[in-house]
Amino acid sequence: MDGDREHLIIPGDKLAVIEEFEAGEGTYVKDGAIRANTLGVVHKNLAERKIEVKRRRTCRIPAAGDVIIGQVESAQAYDISIRIYFINNETSQKGFVGMLLLREDENRSNRGVKNRIPCKVGDLVRAQVAANVDMIIVLSLLCSNCGVIYAVCSLCGGKLVKTDTRLKCVECGNVEYRVVAPDYGRVKIP
Ligand SMILES: [Zn+2]
């Protein structure tokens, strides 16, 4: 009954219209649309015709090989910290912060781009845990589906859409660079 629940929902995502469902936990209604107000996974309660966004929680400590989703808290040159919200698609409320590992040679060989910061503050990023040594969590963007999954324009806050190699703001036309995940802009329910 809730086959969509593996899809990650991002705040603001449209889930349904009010004619279809009642807005439940983790949602809000605006202009007749039910939208998410939290990161999570969607649950459709068809019996009560209610739609909710829930966080599946994990107590897991990030370990090498885990895939995390987090939000960039600071991004200066090659010093990028990411607040971890999901570990292997389950929510983590432990407040872990990982450091993104960015070697210049990796940047150059894998992405054809040099000396560019791959993400900005506020972006949602999918990354792989490269190591966790005494809770110093090192993250990498080198896995095939890693990269920025959601970002907004740093000038106006508008939606950034993917073009060939960049992201472009639909509001003001500003062009920005990110290392984007293959599913950038599609990390939500269909
Ligand atoms: Zn803009």
Short mmCIF file of N, CA and C and ligand atoms in Angstrom, two decimals:
data_model
loop_
_atom_site.label_atom_id
_atom_site.label_comp_id
_atom_site.label_asym_id
_atom_site.label_seq_id
_atom_site.Cartn_x
_atom_site.Cartn_y
_atom_site.Cartn_z
N MET A 1 0.81 -1.20 0.00
CA MET A 1 0.00 0.00 0.00
C MET A 1 0.85 1.26 0.00
N ASP A 2 2.13 1.08 0.33
CA ASP A 2 2.97 2.26 0.39
C ASP A 2 4.26 2.02 -0.37
N GLY A 3 4.08 1.65 -1.60
CA GLY A 3 5.23 1.29 -2.42
C GLY A 3 6.16 2.44 -2.75
N ASP A 4 5.72 3.65 -2.48
CA ASP A 4 6.58 4.81 -2.76
C ASP A 4 7.52 5.13 -1.63
N ARG A 5 7.49 4.35 -0.58
CA ARG A 5 8.13 4.83 0.63
C ARG A 5 9.65 4.84 0.57
N GLU A 6 10.24 4.20 -0.43
CA GLU A 6 11.70 4.24 -0.52
C GLU A 6 12.19 5.54 -1.13
N HIS A 7 11.29 6.34 -1.68
CA HIS A 7 11.72 7.59 -2.28
C HIS A 7 11.96 8.65 -1.21
N LEU A 8 13.08 9.27 -1.32
CA LEU A 8 13.39 10.34 -0.38
C LEU A 8 12.60 11.59 -0.73
N ILE A 9 12.00 12.17 0.28
CA ILE A 9 11.22 13.38 0.10
C ILE A 9 12.00 14.56 0.68
N ILE A 10 11.97 15.64 -0.04
CA ILE A 10 12.67 16.86 0.37
C ILE A 10 11.62 17.91 0.72
N PRO A 11 11.89 18.74 1.73
CA PRO A 11 10.91 19.77 2.08
C PRO A 11 10.49 20.58 0.85
N GLY A 12 9.18 20.76 0.71
CA GLY A 12 8.66 21.50 -0.42
C GLY A 12 8.15 20.61 -1.54
N ASP A 13 8.55 19.35 -1.53
CA ASP A 13 8.09 18.45 -2.58
C ASP A 13 6.57 18.32 -2.55
N LYS A 14 5.98 18.34 -3.73
CA LYS A 14 4.53 18.14 -3.83
C LYS A 14 4.23 16.64 -3.74
N LEU A 15 3.33 16.30 -2.85
CA LEU A 15 3.02 14.90 -2.62
C LEU A 15 1.69 14.50 -3.24
N ALA A 16 0.74 15.42 -3.19
CA ALA A 16 -0.61 15.12 -3.66
C ALA A 16 -1.38 16.42 -3.68
N VAL A 17 -2.62 16.35 -4.09
CA VAL A 17 -3.50 17.51 -3.96
C VAL A 17 -4.56 17.19 -2.91
N ILE A 18 -5.14 18.23 -2.35
CA ILE A 18 -6.03 18.01 -1.20
C ILE A 18 -7.28 17.21 -1.57
N GLU A 19 -7.62 17.16 -2.87
CA GLU A 19 -8.76 16.33 -3.26
C GLU A 19 -8.44 14.84 -3.12
N GLU A 20 -7.14 14.52 -3.17
CA GLU A 20 -6.75 13.10 -3.13
C GLU A 20 -6.53 12.59 -1.72
N PHE A 21 -5.88 13.42 -0.91
CA PHE A 21 -5.47 12.98 0.41
C PHE A 21 -5.66 14.08 1.44
N GLU A 22 -5.66 13.64 2.69
CA GLU A 22 -5.63 14.56 3.81
C GLU A 22 -4.16 14.74 4.21
N ALA A 23 -3.81 15.95 4.57
CA ALA A 23 -2.41 16.21 4.93
C ALA A 23 -2.12 15.70 6.33
N GLY A 24 -1.17 14.79 6.44
CA GLY A 24 -0.81 14.22 7.75
C GLY A 24 0.51 14.76 8.25
N GLU A 25 1.08 14.01 9.18
CA GLU A 25 2.34 14.37 9.81
C GLU A 25 3.43 14.63 8.75
N GLY A 26 4.21 15.68 8.97
CA GLY A 26 5.33 15.96 8.09
C GLY A 26 4.94 16.63 6.78
N THR A 27 3.71 17.16 6.73
CA THR A 27 3.26 17.82 5.49
C THR A 27 2.60 19.15 5.80
N TYR A 28 2.42 19.95 4.78
CA TYR A 28 1.63 21.16 4.91
C TYR A 28 0.88 21.38 3.60
N VAL A 29 -0.11 22.24 3.67
CA VAL A 29 -0.93 22.50 2.49
C VAL A 29 -0.72 23.93 2.03
N LYS A 30 -0.48 24.08 0.75
CA LYS A 30 -0.38 25.41 0.18
C LYS A 30 -0.99 25.40 -1.21
N ASP A 31 -1.88 26.32 -1.47
CA ASP A 31 -2.54 26.44 -2.77
C ASP A 31 -3.13 25.11 -3.25
N GLY A 32 -3.71 24.38 -2.34
CA GLY A 32 -4.39 23.14 -2.71
C GLY A 32 -3.48 21.93 -2.85
N ALA A 33 -2.18 22.14 -2.68
CA ALA A 33 -1.23 21.03 -2.80
C ALA A 33 -0.71 20.64 -1.42
N ILE A 34 -0.53 19.34 -1.23
CA ILE A 34 0.09 18.85 0.00
C ILE A 34 1.58 18.70 -0.27
N ARG A 35 2.36 19.35 0.56
CA ARG A 35 3.81 19.32 0.37
C ARG A 35 4.51 18.85 1.64
N ALA A 36 5.72 18.39 1.47
CA ALA A 36 6.50 17.90 2.61
C ALA A 36 7.13 19.07 3.36
N ASN A 37 7.15 18.98 4.67
CA ASN A 37 7.90 19.98 5.42
C ASN A 37 9.10 19.36 6.15
N THR A 38 9.41 18.13 5.77
CA THR A 38 10.55 17.47 6.38
C THR A 38 11.21 16.55 5.36
N LEU A 39 12.46 16.23 5.61
CA LEU A 39 13.13 15.18 4.86
C LEU A 39 12.57 13.86 5.35
N GLY A 40 12.25 12.97 4.44
CA GLY A 40 11.74 11.68 4.91
C GLY A 40 11.28 10.81 3.77
N VAL A 41 10.45 9.86 4.12
CA VAL A 41 9.87 8.96 3.13
C VAL A 41 8.36 9.05 3.24
N VAL A 42 7.70 8.91 2.11
CA VAL A 42 6.26 9.15 2.10
C VAL A 42 5.49 7.88 2.48
N HIS A 43 4.46 8.08 3.26
CA HIS A 43 3.54 6.99 3.59
C HIS A 43 2.14 7.42 3.17
N LYS A 44 1.51 6.56 2.37
CA LYS A 44 0.12 6.83 1.98
C LYS A 44 -0.76 5.86 2.76
N ASN A 45 -1.57 6.41 3.64
CA ASN A 45 -2.54 5.60 4.36
C ASN A 45 -3.84 5.63 3.56
N LEU A 46 -4.04 4.59 2.76
CA LEU A 46 -5.16 4.61 1.83
C LEU A 46 -6.50 4.44 2.56
N ALA A 47 -6.49 3.75 3.69
CA ALA A 47 -7.73 3.56 4.45
C ALA A 47 -8.26 4.89 4.94
N GLU A 48 -7.37 5.72 5.46
CA GLU A 48 -7.78 7.03 5.98
C GLU A 48 -7.58 8.14 4.96
N ARG A 49 -7.12 7.77 3.79
CA ARG A 49 -6.82 8.73 2.73
C ARG A 49 -5.93 9.86 3.25
N LYS A 50 -4.91 9.46 3.97
CA LYS A 50 -4.02 10.44 4.57
C LYS A 50 -2.59 10.20 4.06
N ILE A 51 -1.91 11.30 3.79
CA ILE A 51 -0.53 11.16 3.32
C ILE A 51 0.40 11.81 4.35
N GLU A 52 1.50 11.12 4.64
CA GLU A 52 2.42 11.58 5.68
C GLU A 52 3.86 11.46 5.18
N VAL A 53 4.72 12.25 5.78
CA VAL A 53 6.16 12.06 5.54
C VAL A 53 6.78 11.68 6.87
N LYS A 54 7.38 10.50 6.87
CA LYS A 54 7.94 10.00 8.13
C LYS A 54 9.44 9.80 7.99
N ARG A 55 10.06 9.91 9.12
CA ARG A 55 11.48 9.64 9.15
C ARG A 55 11.71 8.25 9.73
N ARG A 56 12.34 7.40 8.94
CA ARG A 56 12.75 6.11 9.50
C ARG A 56 14.09 6.32 10.17
N ARG A 57 14.18 5.95 11.41
CA ARG A 57 15.37 6.31 12.17
C ARG A 57 16.37 5.17 12.27
N THR A 58 17.60 5.55 12.32
CA THR A 58 18.64 4.56 12.56
C THR A 58 19.55 5.07 13.66
N CYS A 59 20.08 4.17 14.44
CA CYS A 59 21.06 4.52 15.48
C CYS A 59 22.47 4.26 14.98
N ARG A 60 22.54 3.90 13.71
CA ARG A 60 23.81 3.49 13.13
C ARG A 60 24.86 4.60 13.21
N ILE A 61 26.08 4.20 13.44
CA ILE A 61 27.23 5.11 13.36
C ILE A 61 27.81 4.96 11.96
N PRO A 62 28.03 6.07 11.27
CA PRO A 62 28.51 5.96 9.89
C PRO A 62 29.78 5.12 9.80
N ALA A 63 29.76 4.17 8.86
CA ALA A 63 30.90 3.29 8.67
C ALA A 63 31.30 3.31 7.20
N ALA A 64 32.54 2.96 6.94
CA ALA A 64 33.05 2.97 5.57
C ALA A 64 32.12 2.18 4.66
N GLY A 65 31.76 2.78 3.53
CA GLY A 65 30.89 2.13 2.57
C GLY A 65 29.44 2.58 2.67
N ASP A 66 29.05 3.11 3.82
CA ASP A 66 27.68 3.62 3.95
C ASP A 66 27.48 4.80 3.00
N VAL A 67 26.25 4.95 2.55
CA VAL A 67 25.90 6.11 1.73
C VAL A 67 25.05 7.03 2.58
N ILE A 68 25.46 8.28 2.65
CA ILE A 68 24.74 9.24 3.48
C ILE A 68 24.13 10.34 2.61
N ILE A 69 23.12 10.96 3.15
CA ILE A 69 22.61 12.20 2.55
C ILE A 69 22.66 13.26 3.64
N GLY A 70 23.23 14.37 3.30
CA GLY A 70 23.37 15.42 4.30
C GLY A 70 23.30 16.79 3.66
N GLN A 71 23.38 17.78 4.53
CA GLN A 71 23.31 19.16 4.07
C GLN A 71 24.65 19.84 4.33
N VAL A 72 25.11 20.58 3.35
CA VAL A 72 26.39 21.26 3.48
C VAL A 72 26.26 22.38 4.51
N GLU A 73 27.08 22.31 5.55
CA GLU A 73 27.04 23.33 6.60
C GLU A 73 28.06 24.43 6.37
N SER A 74 29.21 24.04 5.85
CA SER A 74 30.20 25.04 5.49
C SER A 74 30.99 24.52 4.30
N ALA A 75 31.40 25.42 3.45
CA ALA A 75 32.13 25.03 2.25
C ALA A 75 33.12 26.13 1.93
N GLN A 76 34.36 25.91 2.33
CA GLN A 76 35.40 26.89 2.06
C GLN A 76 36.58 26.16 1.45
N ALA A 77 36.90 26.53 0.21
CA ALA A 77 37.99 25.89 -0.51
C ALA A 77 37.83 24.38 -0.43
N TYR A 78 38.77 23.68 0.15
CA TYR A 78 38.67 22.24 0.22
C TYR A 78 38.25 21.76 1.60
N ASP A 79 37.63 22.62 2.34
CA ASP A 79 37.19 22.27 3.69
C ASP A 79 35.66 22.34 3.72
N ILE A 80 35.04 21.20 3.50
CA ILE A 80 33.58 21.16 3.40
C ILE A 80 33.02 20.23 4.46
N SER A 81 32.11 20.73 5.27
CA SER A 81 31.49 19.86 6.28
C SER A 81 30.02 19.66 5.95
N ILE A 82 29.57 18.45 6.20
CA ILE A 82 28.22 18.05 5.83
C ILE A 82 27.52 17.44 7.04
N ARG A 83 26.38 18.01 7.39
CA ARG A 83 25.55 17.47 8.46
C ARG A 83 24.78 16.27 7.94
N ILE A 84 24.97 15.13 8.57
CA ILE A 84 24.40 13.88 8.05
C ILE A 84 22.97 13.69 8.56
N TYR A 85 22.02 13.60 7.61
CA TYR A 85 20.62 13.37 7.97
C TYR A 85 20.15 11.95 7.69
N PHE A 86 20.75 11.33 6.68
CA PHE A 86 20.35 9.97 6.33
C PHE A 86 21.59 9.09 6.24
N ILE A 87 21.46 7.87 6.76
CA ILE A 87 22.50 6.87 6.56
C ILE A 87 21.82 5.68 5.92
N ASN A 88 22.27 5.33 4.72
CA ASN A 88 21.63 4.24 3.97
C ASN A 88 20.12 4.42 3.92
N ASN A 89 19.69 5.65 3.66
CA ASN A 89 18.28 6.01 3.48
C ASN A 89 17.44 5.95 4.75
N GLU A 90 18.05 5.76 5.90
CA GLU A 90 17.31 5.87 7.14
C GLU A 90 17.77 7.13 7.86
N THR A 91 16.86 7.79 8.54
CA THR A 91 17.23 9.07 9.14
C THR A 91 18.09 8.86 10.37
N SER A 92 19.05 9.73 10.52
CA SER A 92 19.92 9.72 11.68
C SER A 92 19.75 11.05 12.40
N GLN A 93 19.46 10.98 13.67
CA GLN A 93 19.28 12.22 14.42
C GLN A 93 20.41 12.43 15.42
N LYS A 94 21.52 11.80 15.14
CA LYS A 94 22.65 11.88 16.06
C LYS A 94 23.50 13.13 15.82
N GLY A 95 23.21 13.84 14.76
CA GLY A 95 23.96 15.07 14.50
C GLY A 95 25.37 14.85 14.01
N PHE A 96 25.61 13.73 13.35
CA PHE A 96 26.95 13.48 12.82
C PHE A 96 27.31 14.52 11.76
N VAL A 97 28.56 14.90 11.77
CA VAL A 97 29.07 15.80 10.73
C VAL A 97 30.27 15.12 10.07
N GLY A 98 30.23 15.08 8.75
CA GLY A 98 31.34 14.49 8.01
C GLY A 98 32.10 15.56 7.24
N MET A 99 33.35 15.23 6.96
CA MET A 99 34.20 16.13 6.18
C MET A 99 34.34 15.53 4.79
N LEU A 100 34.10 16.36 3.80
CA LEU A 100 34.22 15.87 2.43
C LEU A 100 35.68 15.85 2.01
N LEU A 101 36.09 14.68 1.57
CA LEU A 101 37.47 14.51 1.10
C LEU A 101 37.56 14.93 -0.35
N LEU A 102 38.38 15.91 -0.64
CA LEU A 102 38.51 16.41 -2.00
C LEU A 102 39.97 16.55 -2.35
N ARG A 103 40.45 15.56 -3.03
CA ARG A 103 41.82 15.71 -3.51
C ARG A 103 41.76 16.28 -4.91
N GLU A 104 42.70 17.13 -5.17
CA GLU A 104 42.66 17.83 -6.46
C GLU A 104 42.73 16.85 -7.63
N ASP A 105 43.52 15.80 -7.47
CA ASP A 105 43.66 14.84 -8.57
C ASP A 105 42.35 14.10 -8.82
N GLU A 106 41.61 13.84 -7.74
CA GLU A 106 40.31 13.18 -7.91
C GLU A 106 39.36 14.08 -8.67
N ASN A 107 39.36 15.33 -8.26
CA ASN A 107 38.53 16.31 -8.92
C ASN A 107 38.80 16.34 -10.42
N ARG A 108 40.06 16.39 -10.75
CA ARG A 108 40.46 16.56 -12.13
C ARG A 108 40.15 15.31 -12.95
N SER A 109 40.55 14.15 -12.45
CA SER A 109 40.43 12.96 -13.26
C SER A 109 38.99 12.48 -13.39
N ASN A 110 38.19 12.69 -12.35
CA ASN A 110 36.85 12.13 -12.37
C ASN A 110 35.80 13.07 -12.92
N ARG A 111 36.04 14.32 -12.79
CA ARG A 111 34.97 15.24 -13.19
C ARG A 111 35.44 16.20 -14.26
N GLY A 112 36.70 16.15 -14.62
CA GLY A 112 37.21 17.03 -15.65
C GLY A 112 37.22 18.49 -15.25
N VAL A 113 37.17 18.71 -13.97
CA VAL A 113 37.07 20.08 -13.48
C VAL A 113 38.09 20.25 -12.36
N LYS A 114 38.74 21.38 -12.37
CA LYS A 114 39.79 21.60 -11.40
C LYS A 114 39.47 22.84 -10.56
N ASN A 115 39.85 22.76 -9.32
CA ASN A 115 39.77 23.93 -8.45
C ASN A 115 38.37 24.54 -8.35
N ARG A 116 37.40 23.70 -8.34
CA ARG A 116 36.05 24.20 -8.13
C ARG A 116 35.46 23.49 -6.92
N ILE A 117 34.76 24.25 -6.12
CA ILE A 117 34.13 23.64 -4.97
C ILE A 117 32.88 22.90 -5.45
N PRO A 118 32.74 21.63 -5.10
CA PRO A 118 31.68 20.82 -5.70
C PRO A 118 30.28 21.09 -5.17
N CYS A 119 30.20 21.79 -4.02
CA CYS A 119 28.87 22.04 -3.45
C CYS A 119 28.93 23.32 -2.62
N LYS A 120 27.75 23.85 -2.34
CA LYS A 120 27.67 25.09 -1.58
C LYS A 120 26.84 24.89 -0.33
N VAL A 121 26.96 25.82 0.59
CA VAL A 121 26.21 25.75 1.84
C VAL A 121 24.72 25.64 1.53
N GLY A 122 24.07 24.70 2.20
CA GLY A 122 22.63 24.51 2.02
C GLY A 122 22.28 23.39 1.06
N ASP A 123 23.22 23.01 0.20
CA ASP A 123 22.95 21.92 -0.74
C ASP A 123 22.69 20.61 0.01
N LEU A 124 21.84 19.78 -0.57
CA LEU A 124 21.73 18.40 -0.10
C LEU A 124 22.62 17.54 -0.98
N VAL A 125 23.42 16.73 -0.31
CA VAL A 125 24.46 15.97 -1.01
C VAL A 125 24.37 14.50 -0.62
N ARG A 126 24.55 13.64 -1.63
CA ARG A 126 24.69 12.22 -1.35
C ARG A 126 26.19 11.89 -1.44
N ALA A 127 26.70 11.23 -0.43
CA ALA A 127 28.14 10.93 -0.40
C ALA A 127 28.35 9.56 0.24
N GLN A 128 29.53 9.03 0.01
CA GLN A 128 29.86 7.73 0.60
C GLN A 128 30.86 7.94 1.72
N VAL A 129 30.69 7.17 2.78
CA VAL A 129 31.63 7.25 3.89
C VAL A 129 32.90 6.51 3.47
N ALA A 130 33.99 7.25 3.40
CA ALA A 130 35.28 6.66 3.03
C ALA A 130 35.95 6.04 4.25
N ALA A 131 35.75 6.69 5.40
CA ALA A 131 36.36 6.18 6.62
C ALA A 131 35.71 6.86 7.82
N ASN A 132 35.74 6.17 8.93
CA ASN A 132 35.33 6.77 10.19
C ASN A 132 36.39 6.37 11.22
N VAL A 133 37.24 7.31 11.52
CA VAL A 133 38.35 7.04 12.44
C VAL A 133 38.13 7.87 13.69
N ASP A 134 37.76 7.22 14.76
CA ASP A 134 37.48 7.92 16.02
C ASP A 134 36.47 9.05 15.81
N MET A 135 35.42 8.75 15.06
CA MET A 135 34.32 9.68 14.79
C MET A 135 34.75 10.88 13.94
N ILE A 136 35.88 10.81 13.33
CA ILE A 136 36.19 11.77 12.27
C ILE A 136 35.73 11.09 10.99
N ILE A 137 34.59 11.59 10.50
CA ILE A 137 33.91 10.92 9.39
C ILE A 137 34.35 11.56 8.09
N VAL A 138 34.97 10.76 7.26
CA VAL A 138 35.48 11.26 5.98
C VAL A 138 34.54 10.81 4.88
N LEU A 139 34.09 11.76 4.09
CA LEU A 139 33.12 11.48 3.03
C LEU A 139 33.76 11.68 1.66
N SER A 140 33.24 10.92 0.70
CA SER A 140 33.75 11.01 -0.67
C SER A 140 32.59 11.15 -1.65
N LEU A 141 32.83 11.85 -2.74
CA LEU A 141 31.81 11.98 -3.80
C LEU A 141 32.10 11.05 -4.96
N LEU A 142 33.00 10.09 -4.77
CA LEU A 142 33.46 9.30 -5.90
C LEU A 142 32.55 8.14 -6.28
N CYS A 143 31.54 7.82 -5.48
CA CYS A 143 30.65 6.73 -5.89
C CYS A 143 29.76 7.22 -7.03
N SER A 144 29.26 6.26 -7.81
CA SER A 144 28.63 6.62 -9.08
C SER A 144 27.37 7.47 -8.91
N ASN A 145 26.65 7.29 -7.82
CA ASN A 145 25.42 8.09 -7.66
C ASN A 145 25.59 9.20 -6.63
N CYS A 146 26.84 9.54 -6.32
CA CYS A 146 27.08 10.60 -5.34
C CYS A 146 27.10 11.97 -6.02
N GLY A 147 26.86 12.98 -5.22
CA GLY A 147 26.88 14.34 -5.70
C GLY A 147 25.73 15.12 -5.10
N VAL A 148 25.60 16.36 -5.56
CA VAL A 148 24.52 17.21 -5.07
C VAL A 148 23.19 16.71 -5.63
N ILE A 149 22.19 16.57 -4.75
CA ILE A 149 20.88 16.12 -5.22
C ILE A 149 19.84 17.25 -5.18
N TYR A 150 20.17 18.33 -4.49
CA TYR A 150 19.21 19.44 -4.40
C TYR A 150 19.98 20.70 -4.06
N ALA A 151 19.70 21.75 -4.81
CA ALA A 151 20.38 23.02 -4.54
C ALA A 151 19.51 24.16 -5.01
N VAL A 152 19.70 25.30 -4.39
CA VAL A 152 18.99 26.49 -4.86
C VAL A 152 20.01 27.57 -5.23
N CYS A 153 19.54 28.51 -6.01
CA CYS A 153 20.36 29.60 -6.51
C CYS A 153 20.94 30.40 -5.34
N SER A 154 22.24 30.66 -5.39
CA SER A 154 22.85 31.39 -4.29
C SER A 154 22.58 32.89 -4.38
N LEU A 155 22.02 33.34 -5.50
CA LEU A 155 21.66 34.76 -5.61
C LEU A 155 20.24 35.03 -5.15
N CYS A 156 19.29 34.21 -5.65
CA CYS A 156 17.89 34.54 -5.39
C CYS A 156 17.12 33.44 -4.69
N GLY A 157 17.73 32.27 -4.48
CA GLY A 157 17.02 31.19 -3.83
C GLY A 157 16.09 30.42 -4.74
N GLY A 158 16.13 30.73 -6.03
CA GLY A 158 15.28 30.04 -7.00
C GLY A 158 15.75 28.61 -7.24
N LYS A 159 14.92 27.88 -7.95
CA LYS A 159 15.23 26.49 -8.24
C LYS A 159 16.34 26.40 -9.28
N LEU A 160 17.31 25.54 -9.03
CA LEU A 160 18.38 25.31 -10.00
C LEU A 160 18.07 24.05 -10.78
N VAL A 161 18.08 24.16 -12.11
CA VAL A 161 17.86 22.98 -12.94
C VAL A 161 19.15 22.62 -13.67
N LYS A 162 19.26 21.35 -13.99
CA LYS A 162 20.46 20.84 -14.60
C LYS A 162 20.51 21.17 -16.09
N THR A 163 21.64 21.71 -16.51
CA THR A 163 21.89 21.83 -17.94
C THR A 163 23.03 20.86 -18.24
N ASP A 164 23.73 21.01 -19.35
CA ASP A 164 24.76 20.04 -19.72
C ASP A 164 25.80 19.84 -18.61
N THR A 165 26.42 20.93 -18.22
CA THR A 165 27.51 20.80 -17.26
C THR A 165 27.29 21.65 -16.02
N ARG A 166 26.28 22.49 -16.05
CA ARG A 166 26.07 23.42 -14.94
C ARG A 166 24.64 23.30 -14.45
N LEU A 167 24.37 24.15 -13.45
CA LEU A 167 23.00 24.31 -12.98
C LEU A 167 22.59 25.74 -13.30
N LYS A 168 21.36 25.89 -13.70
CA LYS A 168 20.87 27.21 -14.06
C LYS A 168 19.62 27.54 -13.26
N CYS A 169 19.56 28.78 -12.78
CA CYS A 169 18.42 29.22 -11.98
C CYS A 169 17.24 29.53 -12.90
N VAL A 170 16.08 28.95 -12.56
CA VAL A 170 14.90 29.20 -13.39
C VAL A 170 14.33 30.60 -13.17
N GLU A 171 14.73 31.21 -12.07
CA GLU A 171 14.19 32.54 -11.75
C GLU A 171 15.04 33.66 -12.39
N CYS A 172 16.34 33.63 -12.12
CA CYS A 172 17.17 34.77 -12.53
C CYS A 172 18.20 34.42 -13.60
N GLY A 173 18.30 33.14 -13.97
CA GLY A 173 19.23 32.77 -15.03
C GLY A 173 20.67 32.59 -14.59
N ASN A 174 20.92 32.80 -13.29
CA ASN A 174 22.27 32.62 -12.76
C ASN A 174 22.74 31.19 -13.01
N VAL A 175 23.99 31.04 -13.43
CA VAL A 175 24.55 29.72 -13.70
C VAL A 175 25.55 29.38 -12.61
N GLU A 176 25.41 28.19 -12.05
CA GLU A 176 26.30 27.78 -10.97
C GLU A 176 26.89 26.41 -11.26
N TYR A 177 27.99 26.16 -10.61
CA TYR A 177 28.65 24.87 -10.75
C TYR A 177 28.43 24.01 -9.52
N ARG A 178 28.14 22.75 -9.73
CA ARG A 178 28.12 21.75 -8.67
C ARG A 178 28.60 20.43 -9.27
N VAL A 179 29.06 19.52 -8.41
CA VAL A 179 29.17 18.13 -8.81
C VAL A 179 27.82 17.51 -8.50
N VAL A 180 27.03 17.26 -9.54
CA VAL A 180 25.66 16.79 -9.29
C VAL A 180 25.57 15.27 -9.39
N ALA A 181 24.65 14.72 -8.62
CA ALA A 181 24.35 13.29 -8.72
C ALA A 181 23.56 13.05 -10.00
N PRO A 182 23.60 11.81 -10.52
CA PRO A 182 22.86 11.50 -11.75
C PRO A 182 21.37 11.80 -11.63
N ASP A 183 20.84 11.70 -10.42
CA ASP A 183 19.41 11.91 -10.23
C ASP A 183 19.11 13.29 -9.65
N TYR A 184 20.01 14.24 -9.91
CA TYR A 184 19.76 15.60 -9.41
C TYR A 184 18.38 16.07 -9.84
N GLY A 185 17.64 16.64 -8.90
CA GLY A 185 16.33 17.20 -9.22
C GLY A 185 15.22 16.16 -9.33
N ARG A 186 15.59 14.87 -9.19
CA ARG A 186 14.58 13.82 -9.32
C ARG A 186 14.48 12.99 -8.05
N VAL A 187 15.11 13.45 -6.99
CA VAL A 187 15.10 12.68 -5.75
C VAL A 187 13.81 13.01 -4.99
N LYS A 188 12.73 12.40 -5.47
CA LYS A 188 11.42 12.61 -4.86
C LYS A 188 10.45 11.64 -5.48
N ILE A 189 9.25 11.66 -5.00
CA ILE A 189 8.28 10.74 -5.61
C ILE A 189 7.96 11.23 -7.01
N PRO A 190 7.67 10.32 -7.91
CA PRO A 190 7.40 10.68 -9.30
C PRO A 190 6.18 11.60 -9.42
ZN ZN B 1 18.53 32.87 -9.11
#
